[in-house]
Coordinates of C-alpha atoms in Angstrom, one line a residue:
Chain U
M1 CA 0.3 0.2 0.4
F2 CA 1.2 2.8 -0.8
Y3 CA 0.2 6.0 1.9
I4 CA 0.1 10.1 1.4
I5 CA -0.6 11.8 4.4
G6 CA -1.0 14.9 5.7
L7 CA 1.0 15.7 8.9
G8 CA -0.8 18.6 9.6
L9 CA 0.5 21.9 10.5
C10 CA 1.9 21.6 13.8
D11 CA 4.6 18.9 15.2
E12 CA 5.4 15.0 15.8
K13 CA 1.7 14.6 17.1
D14 CA -0.4 16.3 14.7
I15 CA -0.6 13.1 12.5
T16 CA -3.3 11.3 12.5
V17 CA -3.1 7.7 14.5
R18 CA -3.7 6.2 11.5
G19 CA -1.3 8.1 9.9
L20 CA 1.0 7.3 12.9
E21 CA 0.2 3.5 12.4
A22 CA 1.1 3.7 8.3
V23 CA 3.9 5.5 9.6
K24 CA 5.3 2.7 11.9
S25 CA 4.3 -0.6 9.2
S26 CA 6.0 1.4 6.2
S27 CA 9.2 -0.5 4.9
R28 CA 10.4 3.1 3.5
V29 CA 9.1 6.5 4.7
Y30 CA 9.7 9.8 2.9
L31 CA 8.8 13.2 3.9
E32 CA 8.6 16.3 1.8
A33 CA 11.3 18.3 1.6
Y34 CA 9.2 21.5 2.6
T35 CA 10.3 20.0 6.2
S36 CA 10.7 23.6 6.6
I37 CA 7.5 25.3 7.4
L38 CA 6.5 22.0 10.0
M39 CA 7.4 23.5 13.5
V40 CA 9.5 21.3 13.6
Q41 CA 12.8 19.3 12.8
K42 CA 12.6 16.0 10.9
E43 CA 14.9 14.8 14.0
R44 CA 11.9 15.1 16.0
L45 CA 10.1 13.1 13.7
E46 CA 12.5 11.0 13.5
A47 CA 12.0 10.2 16.8
F48 CA 8.4 9.9 17.3
Y49 CA 8.3 7.7 14.5
G50 CA 11.0 5.1 15.2
K51 CA 11.6 5.5 11.3
E52 CA 14.7 7.0 10.1
L53 CA 12.7 9.7 7.3
I54 CA 14.0 10.0 3.9
L55 CA 13.9 13.3 2.6
A56 CA 11.9 14.8 -1.3
D57 CA 11.9 17.3 -2.1
R58 CA 9.3 18.4 -5.1
D59 CA 11.3 17.5 -7.2
M60 CA 11.6 14.1 -6.1
V61 CA 8.4 13.6 -6.0
E62 CA 7.1 15.0 -9.1
T63 CA 10.3 13.2 -11.4
E64 CA 11.3 9.9 -9.0
S65 CA 8.1 8.7 -8.1
D66 CA 8.8 5.6 -9.8
E67 CA 12.0 5.1 -7.1
I68 CA 9.0 6.2 -4.0
L69 CA 6.4 4.1 -5.3
R70 CA 8.9 0.8 -5.6
D71 CA 7.8 -2.3 -3.8
A72 CA 4.2 -1.0 -2.9
D73 CA 2.4 -3.0 -4.8
K74 CA 4.2 -5.7 -1.6
E75 CA 5.3 -3.8 0.7
D76 CA 3.8 -0.3 2.8
I77 CA 5.2 2.8 1.8
S78 CA 4.4 6.3 3.3
L79 CA 5.1 9.8 1.6
L80 CA 5.0 12.1 4.8
V81 CA 3.4 15.9 3.2
V82 CA 3.2 19.0 5.9
G83 CA -0.1 19.4 5.9
D84 CA -3.2 17.9 4.1
P85 CA -2.4 15.9 0.6
F86 CA -4.7 18.0 -1.1
G87 CA -3.9 20.8 0.5
A88 CA -2.2 24.3 -1.5
T89 CA 0.3 21.9 -3.5
T90 CA -1.9 19.2 -4.6
H91 CA -0.3 15.5 -4.5
T92 CA -2.1 13.7 -8.3
D93 CA 1.1 13.8 -10.1
I94 CA 2.3 10.9 -7.4
I95 CA -1.4 8.6 -7.4
L96 CA -1.8 9.3 -11.1
R97 CA 1.2 7.5 -11.8
A98 CA 0.9 4.9 -8.2
R99 CA -2.8 4.1 -10.5
A100 CA -1.0 3.4 -13.4
L101 CA 1.3 0.8 -12.5
G102 CA -1.8 -0.3 -10.7
V103 CA -0.4 0.0 -6.5
P104 CA -3.4 0.5 -4.0
T105 CA -3.2 4.0 -2.5
R106 CA -4.0 5.7 1.0
V107 CA -4.6 9.4 1.5
V108 CA -4.5 10.0 5.5
H109 CA -5.9 13.6 5.2
N110 CA -5.0 16.2 8.5
A111 CA -6.0 19.8 8.2
S112 CA -4.1 22.3 6.3
I113 CA -4.4 25.8 6.5
M114 CA -7.7 26.1 3.7
N115 CA -9.6 24.9 6.3
A116 CA -7.7 26.0 9.9
V117 CA -7.4 28.7 8.4
G118 CA -10.7 29.8 10.4
A119 CA -9.7 29.5 13.5
C120 CA -9.7 33.6 13.1
G121 CA -13.5 33.3 13.3
L122 CA -14.3 34.5 10.0
Q123 CA -16.4 31.8 8.4
L124 CA -15.4 29.3 6.6
Y125 CA -18.1 29.7 4.6
N126 CA -18.3 32.7 3.2
F127 CA -14.4 32.3 2.2
G128 CA -14.1 33.3 -1.5
Q129 CA -10.9 31.5 -3.0
T130 CA -7.8 31.5 -1.9
V131 CA -5.0 33.2 -4.0
S132 CA -1.1 33.5 -3.9
L133 CA 1.8 36.6 -3.8
V134 CA 4.8 35.8 -4.4
F135 CA 7.8 37.6 -3.1
F136 CA 8.6 40.3 -6.0
T137 CA 11.0 41.5 -7.7
E138 CA 12.1 44.9 -9.3
T139 CA 12.0 43.1 -12.7
W140 CA 8.9 40.4 -11.7
K141 CA 5.8 41.6 -9.7
P142 CA 2.6 38.7 -11.0
D143 CA -0.1 40.7 -9.9
S144 CA -3.4 38.4 -11.4
F145 CA -3.7 37.5 -7.1
Y146 CA -5.2 40.6 -7.6
D147 CA -8.0 39.6 -9.9
R148 CA -9.1 37.4 -7.3
I149 CA -9.3 38.8 -4.6
K150 CA -11.1 42.3 -6.4
D151 CA -13.5 39.2 -7.8
N152 CA -14.3 37.7 -4.1
A153 CA -14.4 42.0 -2.7
D154 CA -16.6 41.8 -5.8
L155 CA -18.9 39.3 -3.9
G156 CA -18.1 40.2 0.1
L157 CA -15.6 37.1 0.0
H158 CA -12.9 36.7 2.5
T159 CA -9.6 35.8 0.6
L160 CA -7.0 33.6 2.0
V161 CA -3.7 34.9 0.9
L162 CA -0.8 32.2 1.5
L163 CA 2.5 34.5 1.1
D164 CA 5.3 33.0 -0.2
I165 CA 8.0 30.8 1.2
K166 CA 11.7 30.2 -0.7
V167 CA 13.3 26.7 0.8
K168 CA 16.2 25.4 -1.5
E169 CA 16.8 29.1 -3.7
Q170 CA 20.3 29.9 -5.4
S171 CA 22.4 32.7 -5.8
E172 CA 23.4 34.4 -9.3
E173 CA 26.2 33.4 -9.1
N174 CA 26.0 29.8 -7.4
L175 CA 23.8 29.0 -9.8
A176 CA 25.3 30.3 -13.2
R177 CA 28.6 28.2 -11.9
G178 CA 26.4 24.7 -11.0
R179 CA 27.3 24.8 -7.3
K180 CA 24.5 23.0 -5.5
I181 CA 25.1 26.0 -2.3
Y182 CA 20.8 27.2 -1.0
E183 CA 20.3 30.3 0.4
P184 CA 18.1 30.2 3.8
P185 CA 15.4 29.9 3.2
R186 CA 13.2 33.5 2.9
Y187 CA 9.1 33.6 4.2
M188 CA 6.6 36.3 3.3
S189 CA 6.1 38.6 6.5
I190 CA 2.9 40.5 6.5
P191 CA 4.0 43.5 6.3
Q192 CA 5.9 42.6 3.0
A193 CA 2.4 41.4 1.4
V194 CA 0.2 44.3 2.8
S195 CA 3.3 46.7 1.1
Q196 CA 3.3 44.3 -2.1
L197 CA -1.1 44.0 -2.2
L198 CA -0.8 47.6 -1.3
E199 CA 1.4 48.3 -4.6
I200 CA -0.7 46.4 -6.7
E201 CA -3.7 48.9 -6.0
E202 CA -2.0 51.9 -6.5
K203 CA -1.3 50.4 -10.1
R204 CA -5.2 49.5 -10.3
Q205 CA -6.4 52.1 -8.0
T206 CA -10.1 50.0 -9.1
G207 CA -11.1 50.8 -4.4
T208 CA -10.8 47.1 -3.8
L209 CA -7.9 47.4 -0.7
A210 CA -8.0 50.6 1.5
A211 CA -4.6 51.0 3.6
D212 CA -7.6 52.7 6.9
T213 CA -10.8 51.1 5.9
T214 CA -9.8 47.8 4.0
L215 CA -9.9 44.5 7.2
A216 CA -7.3 42.5 7.4
I217 CA -6.6 38.9 10.0
A218 CA -2.8 38.1 9.7
V219 CA -2.6 34.3 11.1
S220 CA 0.7 32.7 12.3
R221 CA 1.5 29.2 13.9
V222 CA -1.8 27.5 13.3
G223 CA -2.4 25.0 15.4
G224 CA 0.4 25.5 17.4
G225 CA -1.5 26.8 20.6
E226 CA -1.1 29.2 22.8
G227 CA 1.8 31.2 23.5
N228 CA 3.0 29.9 19.6
E229 CA -0.8 30.2 17.9
R230 CA -0.5 34.5 16.9
I231 CA -3.9 36.7 15.5
V232 CA -3.9 39.3 14.7
A233 CA -6.4 41.9 13.6
G234 CA -6.6 45.1 11.9
T235 CA -7.0 47.9 9.0
L236 CA -4.0 46.9 6.0
A237 CA -2.0 49.3 7.6
E238 CA -2.1 48.6 11.5
L239 CA -0.7 45.2 10.0
A240 CA 1.9 46.8 8.1
A241 CA 3.3 49.4 10.5
Q242 CA 4.1 46.5 13.1
T243 CA 7.2 44.9 14.0
A244 CA 7.8 41.7 12.8
E245 CA 8.0 39.9 16.6
T246 CA 4.2 40.4 16.9
F247 CA 3.8 37.7 14.2
G248 CA 6.5 35.6 15.7
Q249 CA 8.1 32.8 13.5
P250 CA 6.8 31.6 10.3
L251 CA 4.2 30.6 8.5
H252 CA 1.9 33.1 8.4
S253 CA -1.2 34.4 6.6
L254 CA -3.1 37.0 5.5
V255 CA -7.1 37.6 5.4
I256 CA -8.5 39.8 3.1
V257 CA -11.9 40.6 4.5
G258 CA -14.6 41.0 2.7
K259 CA -17.8 43.4 3.0
R260 CA -19.9 40.6 4.0
L261 CA -18.7 40.6 7.2
H262 CA -20.4 39.1 10.1
H263 CA -21.1 40.8 13.2
L264 CA -20.5 37.1 15.0
E265 CA -17.4 37.5 13.1
V266 CA -16.5 41.4 13.5
A267 CA -17.2 40.0 17.8
Y268 CA -14.9 37.0 17.8
A269 CA -11.6 38.2 16.3
E270 CA -12.2 41.2 17.9
T271 CA -10.0 39.3 20.8
F272 CA -6.7 39.4 18.0
A273 CA -7.5 43.5 17.5
V274 CA -4.5 45.4 17.1
S275 CA -7.4 48.4 18.7
R276 CA -10.1 47.1 19.2
D277 CA -12.1 50.6 19.6
S278 CA -10.5 51.0 15.1
W279 CA -11.4 47.1 14.8
R280 CA -15.1 48.1 15.8
G281 CA -15.2 51.0 14.3
V282 CA -14.5 50.0 10.8
A283 CA -16.5 46.7 10.5
Q284 CA -18.9 50.1 11.1
S285 CA -18.4 52.2 9.0
A286 CA -16.8 50.8 6.3
Y287 CA -18.8 47.2 6.0
G288 CA -21.4 48.2 7.0
C289 CA -21.7 46.2 10.9
A290 CA -24.3 46.8 12.7
L291 CA -22.7 46.5 16.3
D292 CA -24.3 46.8 19.3
E293 CA -22.3 49.1 21.9
S294 CA -21.1 46.3 24.5
Chain D
M1 CA -7.3 23.4 29.7
F2 CA -10.6 23.3 27.6
Y3 CA -10.1 21.2 24.6
I4 CA -12.6 21.4 21.6
I5 CA -11.4 18.0 19.8
G6 CA -11.7 18.0 15.3
L7 CA -12.3 14.0 14.7
G8 CA -11.6 14.3 11.1
L9 CA -13.7 12.6 8.2
C10 CA -13.7 8.7 8.8
D11 CA -14.2 6.7 12.4
E12 CA -12.9 6.6 15.8
K13 CA -8.0 6.6 14.3
D14 CA -8.4 9.9 12.4
I15 CA -7.7 11.5 15.6
T16 CA -4.5 13.3 16.3
V17 CA -2.2 12.3 18.6
R18 CA -2.2 15.8 20.3
G19 CA -6.2 15.4 20.8
L20 CA -5.6 11.5 22.0
E21 CA -3.9 12.4 24.8
A22 CA -6.1 15.5 25.5
V23 CA -8.6 13.0 25.7
K24 CA -7.4 10.2 28.0
S25 CA -5.7 13.5 30.0
S26 CA -9.6 14.5 30.7
S27 CA -12.3 13.7 33.4
R28 CA -15.3 14.7 31.0
V29 CA -15.0 14.0 26.8
Y30 CA -18.4 14.9 25.4
L31 CA -19.8 13.8 21.9
E32 CA -21.2 16.7 20.3
A33 CA -24.0 14.9 18.9
Y34 CA -23.7 13.8 15.7
T35 CA -22.8 11.1 15.7
S36 CA -24.1 10.2 13.0
I37 CA -22.2 11.5 10.6
L38 CA -19.1 10.4 11.5
M39 CA -18.8 6.8 11.2
V40 CA -18.5 4.8 13.6
Q41 CA -20.0 4.8 16.9
K42 CA -19.7 6.4 20.2
E43 CA -19.1 3.0 22.0
R44 CA -16.7 1.9 18.8
L45 CA -14.9 5.8 19.8
E46 CA -15.3 5.0 24.2
A47 CA -13.9 1.7 23.1
F48 CA -10.4 2.9 21.7
Y49 CA -9.9 6.1 23.8
G50 CA -11.0 4.3 27.4
K51 CA -13.0 6.7 28.1
E52 CA -16.7 7.7 28.9
L53 CA -18.5 9.7 26.4
I54 CA -21.5 12.0 27.1
L55 CA -23.1 13.0 24.8
A56 CA -23.6 17.1 23.6
D57 CA -27.2 17.6 20.9
R58 CA -25.6 21.3 19.0
D59 CA -28.2 22.5 21.5
M60 CA -26.6 21.7 24.6
V61 CA -23.4 22.9 23.3
E62 CA -25.0 26.6 22.9
T63 CA -27.3 26.7 25.6
E64 CA -25.2 24.3 28.3
S65 CA -21.3 25.6 27.9
D66 CA -21.2 26.8 31.1
E67 CA -22.0 23.2 32.4
I68 CA -19.4 21.9 29.6
L69 CA -17.2 24.1 30.8
R70 CA -17.2 23.7 34.5
D71 CA -13.7 23.2 36.5
A72 CA -12.1 23.9 32.3
D73 CA -9.6 26.3 34.5
K74 CA -8.7 23.2 36.9
E75 CA -9.4 20.0 34.8
D76 CA -8.7 19.3 31.1
I77 CA -12.3 19.1 29.5
S78 CA -12.7 18.0 25.9
L79 CA -15.3 18.8 23.8
L80 CA -14.9 15.8 19.8
V81 CA -17.2 17.9 17.1
V82 CA -16.9 15.9 13.9
G83 CA -14.1 16.8 10.1
D84 CA -12.7 19.9 11.9
P85 CA -13.4 23.2 15.0
F86 CA -14.3 25.0 12.9
G87 CA -15.6 23.4 9.5
A88 CA -19.6 23.3 8.3
T89 CA -20.5 24.6 12.0
T90 CA -18.0 26.4 13.8
H91 CA -17.7 27.1 17.6
T92 CA -16.7 30.8 18.0
D93 CA -19.9 30.6 20.6
I94 CA -17.8 28.6 23.4
I95 CA -15.0 29.9 22.8
L96 CA -16.1 33.2 23.3
R97 CA -17.8 31.8 26.5
A98 CA -14.5 30.1 27.9
R99 CA -12.3 33.5 27.0
A100 CA -15.0 35.3 28.9
L101 CA -14.4 32.8 31.6
G102 CA -11.0 33.2 32.0
V103 CA -10.2 29.6 30.9
P104 CA -7.8 28.2 28.2
T105 CA -8.6 27.0 25.0
R106 CA -6.9 24.7 22.7
V107 CA -8.3 23.6 19.1
V108 CA -7.1 20.5 17.8
H109 CA -7.1 20.7 14.1
N110 CA -8.1 18.4 11.9
A111 CA -9.5 17.4 8.3
S112 CA -12.3 18.5 7.7
I113 CA -15.2 17.9 3.9
M114 CA -13.6 21.9 3.5
N115 CA -10.5 20.5 2.6
A116 CA -10.3 16.7 2.6
V117 CA -12.8 17.5 -1.1
G118 CA -9.5 17.7 -2.6
A119 CA -9.4 14.3 -2.6
C120 CA -11.8 14.4 -5.8
G121 CA -8.9 15.4 -7.8
L122 CA -10.1 19.7 -8.9
Q123 CA -7.6 21.7 -6.8
L124 CA -8.8 23.5 -3.8
Y125 CA -7.5 27.5 -5.3
N126 CA -10.4 26.9 -8.0
F127 CA -13.4 26.9 -5.2
G128 CA -15.8 29.8 -4.9
Q129 CA -18.0 29.8 -1.5
T130 CA -19.0 26.9 0.0
V131 CA -23.0 26.0 0.1
S132 CA -25.7 24.5 2.2
L133 CA -28.6 22.5 0.3
V134 CA -31.7 21.6 2.6
F135 CA -34.3 18.8 2.5
F136 CA -37.2 20.4 0.5
T137 CA -40.4 20.0 1.5
E138 CA -44.1 20.9 -0.5
T139 CA -43.8 24.7 0.4
W140 CA -40.1 26.0 1.1
K141 CA -37.6 25.7 -1.3
P142 CA -35.0 27.6 0.0
D143 CA -33.0 28.5 -2.8
S144 CA -30.4 31.2 -1.5
F145 CA -28.3 28.4 -2.2
Y146 CA -28.5 29.1 -6.1
D147 CA -27.0 32.6 -6.1
R148 CA -24.0 31.8 -4.5
I149 CA -23.5 29.0 -7.3
K150 CA -24.0 31.4 -10.1
D151 CA -21.5 33.4 -8.4
N152 CA -18.8 31.3 -8.3
A153 CA -20.0 30.4 -11.3
D154 CA -19.7 32.9 -13.3
L155 CA -15.9 33.9 -11.6
G156 CA -15.1 29.3 -13.8
L157 CA -15.0 28.2 -9.4
H158 CA -16.5 25.1 -8.5
T159 CA -19.0 25.2 -5.9
L160 CA -18.7 22.6 -2.3
V161 CA -22.5 21.7 -2.7
L162 CA -23.0 20.3 1.7
L163 CA -26.5 18.2 1.3
D164 CA -28.4 19.0 4.2
I165 CA -28.4 16.1 6.9
K166 CA -32.2 15.4 9.6
V167 CA -31.3 13.8 13.1
K168 CA -33.4 14.4 15.4
E169 CA -36.5 15.6 14.0
Q170 CA -39.3 15.0 15.1
S171 CA -43.6 14.1 12.7
E172 CA -45.6 17.2 13.8
E173 CA -47.5 14.7 15.9
N174 CA -44.7 14.2 18.8
L175 CA -43.8 17.8 18.6
A176 CA -47.6 18.7 18.8
R177 CA -47.7 15.9 22.0
G178 CA -44.6 17.1 23.7
R179 CA -42.9 13.9 22.8
K180 CA -39.4 13.5 22.4
I181 CA -40.2 10.6 19.8
Y182 CA -37.5 11.2 17.1
E183 CA -37.9 10.2 13.0
P184 CA -34.9 8.0 11.7
P185 CA -32.0 10.1 11.0
R186 CA -32.6 11.0 6.6
Y187 CA -29.1 12.3 4.8
M188 CA -29.8 14.0 1.3
S189 CA -28.4 11.9 -1.1
I190 CA -27.0 12.7 -4.9
P191 CA -29.8 12.4 -7.0
Q192 CA -32.2 14.1 -4.8
A193 CA -29.6 17.2 -4.6
V194 CA -29.2 16.5 -8.6
S195 CA -32.8 17.2 -8.7
Q196 CA -33.3 20.5 -6.2
L197 CA -31.3 22.4 -8.6
L198 CA -31.6 21.7 -11.1
E199 CA -35.9 22.0 -10.6
I200 CA -34.7 25.8 -8.7
E201 CA -32.5 26.1 -12.4
E202 CA -36.1 25.6 -14.3
K203 CA -37.1 28.1 -12.1
R204 CA -34.8 30.9 -12.8
Q205 CA -33.9 30.1 -16.1
T206 CA -30.5 31.9 -16.0
G207 CA -27.9 28.4 -17.7
T208 CA -26.3 28.4 -14.6
L209 CA -27.0 24.6 -14.3
A210 CA -27.5 22.1 -17.0
A211 CA -28.3 18.1 -17.1
D212 CA -26.0 16.7 -20.0
T213 CA -23.3 19.9 -20.5
T214 CA -22.2 20.6 -16.2
L215 CA -20.5 18.3 -14.8
A216 CA -20.4 17.1 -11.1
I217 CA -18.9 14.8 -8.9
A218 CA -20.3 13.1 -5.9
V219 CA -17.7 12.1 -2.8
S220 CA -19.3 9.8 -0.4
R221 CA -17.2 9.4 2.5
V222 CA -14.0 10.6 2.3
G223 CA -11.2 9.9 3.8
G224 CA -12.8 6.0 3.9
G225 CA -9.9 4.5 1.7
E226 CA -10.8 2.0 -1.1
G227 CA -13.8 -0.2 -0.3
N228 CA -15.6 2.8 1.7
E229 CA -14.5 6.1 0.1
R230 CA -16.8 6.2 -2.7
I231 CA -16.2 9.5 -5.8
V232 CA -18.2 9.2 -8.8
A233 CA -18.1 12.1 -11.8
G234 CA -20.8 12.8 -14.5
T235 CA -22.7 15.3 -15.5
L236 CA -25.3 15.9 -13.0
A237 CA -28.1 13.8 -15.2
E238 CA -25.8 10.8 -15.0
L239 CA -24.9 11.7 -11.7
A240 CA -29.4 11.5 -11.3
A241 CA -29.1 8.4 -13.3
Q242 CA -27.3 6.2 -10.7
T243 CA -28.4 4.0 -8.0
A244 CA -28.5 4.6 -4.3
E245 CA -26.3 1.4 -4.3
T246 CA -24.0 3.5 -7.0
F247 CA -22.8 5.9 -3.9
G248 CA -23.9 4.3 -0.9
Q249 CA -24.5 4.6 3.0
P250 CA -24.0 8.5 4.0
L251 CA -22.3 10.8 4.0
H252 CA -22.3 13.0 0.6
S253 CA -21.5 15.9 -0.8
L254 CA -21.6 17.3 -4.3
V255 CA -19.0 19.8 -6.2
I256 CA -20.4 21.5 -9.3
V257 CA -17.6 21.6 -11.7
G258 CA -16.6 25.4 -12.8
K259 CA -15.5 26.6 -16.2
R260 CA -11.6 26.7 -15.9
L261 CA -11.5 23.4 -14.9
H262 CA -8.6 22.1 -16.3
H263 CA -7.1 19.3 -18.4
L264 CA -5.6 18.2 -15.2
E265 CA -8.6 17.8 -13.2
V266 CA -10.2 16.3 -15.7
A267 CA -7.2 13.5 -16.1
Y268 CA -7.5 13.1 -13.0
A269 CA -11.2 12.6 -12.1
E270 CA -11.3 10.6 -15.5
T271 CA -11.3 7.6 -13.7
F272 CA -14.0 8.3 -11.2
A273 CA -16.4 8.9 -13.9
V274 CA -20.0 7.6 -14.8
S275 CA -18.0 7.2 -18.7
R276 CA -15.1 7.9 -19.1
D277 CA -16.7 8.9 -22.6
S278 CA -19.3 11.5 -21.4
W279 CA -17.1 13.1 -19.3
R280 CA -14.4 14.4 -22.0
G281 CA -16.4 14.5 -24.6
V282 CA -18.7 17.5 -22.0
A283 CA -15.3 18.7 -20.3
Q284 CA -13.9 19.8 -24.5
S285 CA -17.1 20.8 -25.6
A286 CA -18.3 22.9 -22.8
Y287 CA -15.5 23.7 -21.0
G288 CA -13.2 23.8 -24.1
C289 CA -10.7 21.9 -22.1
A290 CA -7.7 20.8 -25.0
L291 CA -7.2 17.3 -24.7
D292 CA -4.5 14.8 -25.9
E293 CA -6.6 12.3 -27.3
S294 CA -4.8 9.1 -25.5

């Protein structure tokens, strides 16, 4: 059996009992390389499972799937992925390959940011399409995400914005010289994300986003529990003005609040607000939420 | 500590290791009453946890939250919910109450249909807002879901349609006489869902849905593994023509495929198709997907 097992969002204990059993029964266990986006190191996972893990970067999962699937018709083989196997990065290619080889496959689901974002207090029902925001460079500022945020906003819907992660990047010099030396991983911060959003708004001028009247909620390390998970709500300007310490370690995601905002959503997220008064004030004035004066 | 623990989608082994530890450390463990939507019975959960579970129906979670939270400032108390705590039914009320009482709270996330629906092969990125479809009666046919499906469809997005569940219903007679006798649970079937969708299309006539040219994917018991999970893809007419046996036991959900359909999505879902030729044919003719002739 070939297992693709979601690890959930935080640490070694977020695996399900079913997933853990599969790991323990497997003769080879691959860990998809974006371990840096889990909150624990490979070694800690290995100690917990009592198994050695084989690192498989995204390329390997795509191009060496036959090696990963070797003997999976006779033995149990597991591939561990952060979040859910059908989360932001899907694993349909290797599943199709397993099907073609006649290898039985089982997906072990888990939480991913696509559903755990509900922790910010906004109803998942009121989210539109999810978008990804990549690091801008001087010469490359892809902005199709903006159209999607606008589509959602026009319907009054919230937008989950996934922020870029750069791992295994090579400097131009190392790339040119063929040296497999990688830069330290980079994670987009909330202020940088807000800055990029407003840069495109400045260019497009549709009024979809506004520094002082668009509400947003930054979610960091969702599922990490008290003292680790951090949720911060405010206007785009308020979030942009925070220091890196406010949000803490990666990963961060950002939710742009849509106009269909419900007063119960306002109330729930209020405790996360940079400024309670500002949060409630903008919800009333710009979003038309009727709030009682408690 | 007050724990709200997602049980995931299928059976007792879908709880996470973190969740299981919390259950074992808790002096009282509540199980939100919609057990019938999990694929296992309360007794099987109790045997697995080695704990007695206290059934808490939705009313009790809402109106007797202080009893559930009693002593949670001194002991561990757990509330188990199917899926994720912030899935289709959120649990923000009881979390707000815990906050007001100064009770520390931890949410243990898990898979929910909102992310596990990716198992059908459609990219979560391409989903718009999720809708719920309730049982129509002769006199009550709420159809606001249609506007949301249309909003999504106009943007080319897929729509996850959650189908109604009726548990703890009383007959009119038992209700009138104050007898707490409940009807057997009812779960909307895929053919019934399609019939209701097309009934509203017939009334509205916007061309959003069409029996022969709108593709959809029925997902049943997602996460149940091979031999249990069932995914069936086809036109609305093809799905409506299936017998109940095709989809098997509850729960069922339906995905309406949007026009932004990608050829890789077509290829992945093809193995689930009622008719491979029809699936590919409609994807090409009505959705404009360029497929190779393999």
